[in-house]
Amino acid sequence: MYKHTKDIPSTDVINLPSKSRYLMFVIFLGLSFSQSMDQGAVAGNTKEIKRHFHIDDLRLGSLGSIVFIGNTIGCILTFCLINRVNRKYLMLIASTITCINYFIFTQIKFYPLILLCRFLSGMTQSYNAIYLPVWCDQFGIYKNRALFIALGQIVSPLGYISGYVISMMIHWRTAYFVSLSLLMFHVVMIMFVNKKLFSSTLMPLKRKQ
C-alpha cells in the first residue's frame, strides 16, 4: 500500500495568492475556449469553406478529421515532454504555433499547407487539454478543485458552439479571427504569469508503515 506523504500543495504554492491561481485558471479556460472555436468554425459553414478552398467533400472531411490525428500524436508528445521541459515554455510554444496555424488557414488556399496547419493545430491543442486537469489537481483552491475541473470541461463545447454560431451567422473567417485574437491575448498574459504556477507539486509516494 502506498500513500502521499501530504495532501497539501508545496510551500511555494501555498505562498502564492489565491488571486494568482484564479487568474491562471481563467487563462486556461480562455485557451480552451478559443482553441475549441476552431472545429466549430469549420463545421458551421462547410459550403463556404468548400467554395473558398475549391475542395470536395472528401477533402473537407480530411480537414476535420486530421485534427484528431494531430491531437492523438500531440497527447503522446505531451506525455513525453511535460516533465522534461519547462511547462510555461511548452504552453507558450504550443499556443504561438496554434496562432500561426490559424492565421495561415485564413490566408492561404494551398490545400496541402492548410491540411498541415490543421494537423499541427490538433497537436498543439492537446497540451492544454491534458495539462488543465493536472493543473487543477495540483494548483486549484483545495475546496474548489472539482469545480475547476468541471469548468475546464464545459468551456470546450461552449467554444465549439460559439465558433459554429459565428461561422454560420457571419463568416467562418470571422470565427477564426475571434479565436486568434483571444489566443494572442492569452499568450501575452502567460508571459507575465509567475513560473511557480507551472511547476509540479506532486508529493513523493512512500510505503505505508
XYZ file of C-alpha atoms in Angstrom:
209
model
C 0.000 0.000 0.000
C 1.163 3.491 -0.857
C 0.013 6.937 0.115
C 1.087 10.517 -0.450
C 3.189 11.942 2.340
C 0.938 15.019 2.411
C -2.361 16.001 0.821
C -1.477 19.670 0.526
C 0.453 21.689 -2.065
C 4.092 22.575 -1.553
C 5.122 25.669 0.395
C 5.781 27.614 -2.809
C 2.208 27.120 -3.963
C 0.728 27.929 -0.562
C 2.569 31.248 -0.586
C 1.058 32.199 -3.934
C -2.045 34.404 -3.586
C -5.379 32.805 -4.437
C -5.970 35.613 -6.949
C -2.911 34.485 -8.919
C -4.226 30.954 -9.145
C -7.705 32.146 -10.154
C -6.117 34.323 -12.854
C -4.146 31.365 -14.175
C -7.281 29.262 -14.217
C -9.113 31.923 -16.225
C -6.226 31.920 -18.721
C -6.576 28.150 -19.108
C -10.313 28.500 -19.665
C -9.709 31.189 -22.272
C -7.219 28.995 -24.105
C -9.601 26.025 -24.136
C -12.493 28.193 -25.291
C -10.614 29.893 -28.129
C -8.989 26.667 -29.345
C -12.342 24.878 -29.434
C -13.772 27.550 -31.730
C -11.573 26.075 -34.459
C -13.661 22.942 -35.005
C -16.939 24.830 -34.659
C -15.886 27.353 -37.300
C -15.266 24.593 -39.860
C -18.499 22.752 -39.088
C -20.620 25.908 -39.127
C -20.084 26.865 -42.772
C -18.893 23.870 -44.780
C -20.329 25.103 -48.107
C -18.411 28.379 -47.954
C -15.210 26.609 -46.895
C -15.507 24.164 -49.806
C -16.037 27.066 -52.178
C -13.164 29.080 -50.723
C -10.588 26.278 -50.925
C -12.051 24.632 -54.045
C -12.289 21.216 -52.389
C -14.777 18.335 -52.441
C -16.499 16.538 -49.554
C -13.623 14.091 -49.118
C -11.026 16.823 -48.684
C -13.358 18.778 -46.409
C -13.723 15.701 -44.224
C -9.956 15.376 -44.126
C -9.678 18.932 -42.812
C -11.888 17.954 -39.905
C -10.522 14.505 -39.128
C -6.810 15.260 -39.387
C -7.117 17.495 -36.314
C -7.836 14.398 -34.218
C -4.840 12.568 -35.681
C -2.687 15.521 -34.661
C -4.350 15.553 -31.255
C -3.518 11.883 -30.708
C 0.145 12.400 -31.576
C 0.196 15.597 -29.521
C -1.034 13.723 -26.448
C 1.857 11.276 -26.768
C 4.362 14.121 -27.158
C 2.861 15.958 -24.201
C 3.269 12.849 -22.047
C 6.939 12.660 -23.050
C 7.720 16.362 -22.616
C 5.561 17.622 -19.751
C 8.030 16.585 -17.023
C 11.179 17.277 -19.048
C 10.607 20.756 -20.458
C 9.558 23.925 -18.661
C 5.755 23.834 -18.714
C 5.378 27.555 -19.161
C 7.588 27.498 -22.252
C 5.692 24.483 -23.590
C 2.420 26.333 -23.301
C 3.829 29.472 -24.924
C 5.285 27.481 -27.824
C 2.116 25.429 -28.346
C -0.175 28.464 -28.198
C 2.057 30.504 -30.519
C 2.136 27.695 -33.098
C -1.650 27.486 -32.890
C -1.910 31.224 -33.577
C 0.340 30.901 -36.628
C -1.695 27.951 -37.936
C -4.961 29.835 -37.566
C -3.586 32.840 -39.432
C -2.227 30.713 -42.286
C -5.513 28.819 -42.547
C -7.419 32.040 -43.175
C -4.923 33.438 -45.700
C -3.678 30.530 -47.835
C -5.634 28.351 -50.268
C -2.927 25.744 -50.952
C -4.607 22.543 -49.725
C -1.529 20.544 -48.538
C -0.442 23.530 -46.438
C -3.828 24.097 -44.797
C -4.036 20.353 -44.139
C -0.667 20.584 -42.370
C -1.924 23.581 -40.378
C -4.950 21.621 -39.211
C -2.726 18.703 -38.205
C -0.364 20.948 -36.237
C -3.318 22.703 -34.605
C -4.511 19.351 -33.284
C -1.044 18.617 -31.910
C -0.630 21.943 -30.144
C -4.165 21.977 -28.716
C -3.548 18.674 -26.935
C -1.124 20.210 -24.419
C -3.750 22.434 -22.823
C -6.337 19.633 -22.903
C -4.014 17.351 -20.918
C -2.391 19.863 -18.600
C -5.574 21.672 -17.479
C -6.893 18.768 -15.320
C -3.369 18.190 -13.971
C -3.030 21.858 -13.080
C -6.465 21.933 -11.407
C -5.479 19.000 -9.210
C -2.113 20.500 -8.259
C -2.843 24.193 -8.005
C -6.609 24.583 -7.681
C -8.026 26.022 -4.472
C -8.473 22.876 -2.390
C -12.240 23.111 -1.850
C -12.875 24.114 -5.473
C -10.764 21.567 -7.357
C -13.773 19.581 -8.569
C -15.416 22.809 -9.727
C -12.232 23.855 -11.522
C -12.072 20.547 -13.413
C -15.783 20.702 -14.270
C -15.492 24.229 -15.653
C -12.448 23.147 -17.641
C -14.585 20.510 -19.360
C -17.503 22.883 -20.006
C -15.625 25.601 -21.898
C -14.600 23.316 -24.784
C -18.155 22.643 -26.023
C -19.025 26.299 -25.387
C -16.105 27.312 -27.613
C -17.224 24.863 -30.297
C -20.781 26.235 -30.222
C -19.518 29.831 -30.358
C -17.311 29.084 -33.350
C -20.198 27.301 -35.060
C -22.650 30.164 -34.500
C -20.225 32.884 -35.620
C -19.262 30.877 -38.698
C -22.887 30.201 -39.613
C -24.268 33.663 -38.860
C -21.370 35.843 -40.045
C -18.414 34.089 -41.705
C -16.061 31.211 -40.919
C -13.037 33.510 -41.168
C -14.609 35.831 -38.603
C -14.779 32.932 -36.155
C -11.082 32.239 -36.765
C -10.120 35.875 -36.278
C -12.044 35.992 -32.983
C -10.312 32.796 -31.877
C -6.928 34.123 -32.996
C -7.427 37.411 -31.123
C -8.335 35.576 -27.909
C -5.351 33.246 -28.248
C -2.909 36.108 -28.784
C -4.325 37.918 -25.755
C -3.848 34.864 -23.537
C -0.350 34.198 -24.885
C 0.667 37.694 -23.788
C -0.861 37.078 -20.348
C 1.038 33.787 -19.952
C 4.324 35.642 -20.484
C 3.774 37.526 -17.230
C 2.499 34.613 -15.131
C 4.629 33.505 -12.171
C 6.585 30.423 -13.246
C 5.758 28.767 -9.907
C 2.218 28.318 -11.187
C 3.533 25.811 -13.722
C 5.933 23.763 -11.569
C 4.968 20.333 -10.264
C 3.743 19.995 -6.664
C 3.156 16.231 -6.551
C 4.496 14.701 -3.358
C 6.660 11.560 -3.471
C 4.981 8.243 -2.629
C 6.137 6.353 0.443
C 5.350 2.825 1.535
C 2.734 2.748 4.261
C 4.198 1.510 7.506
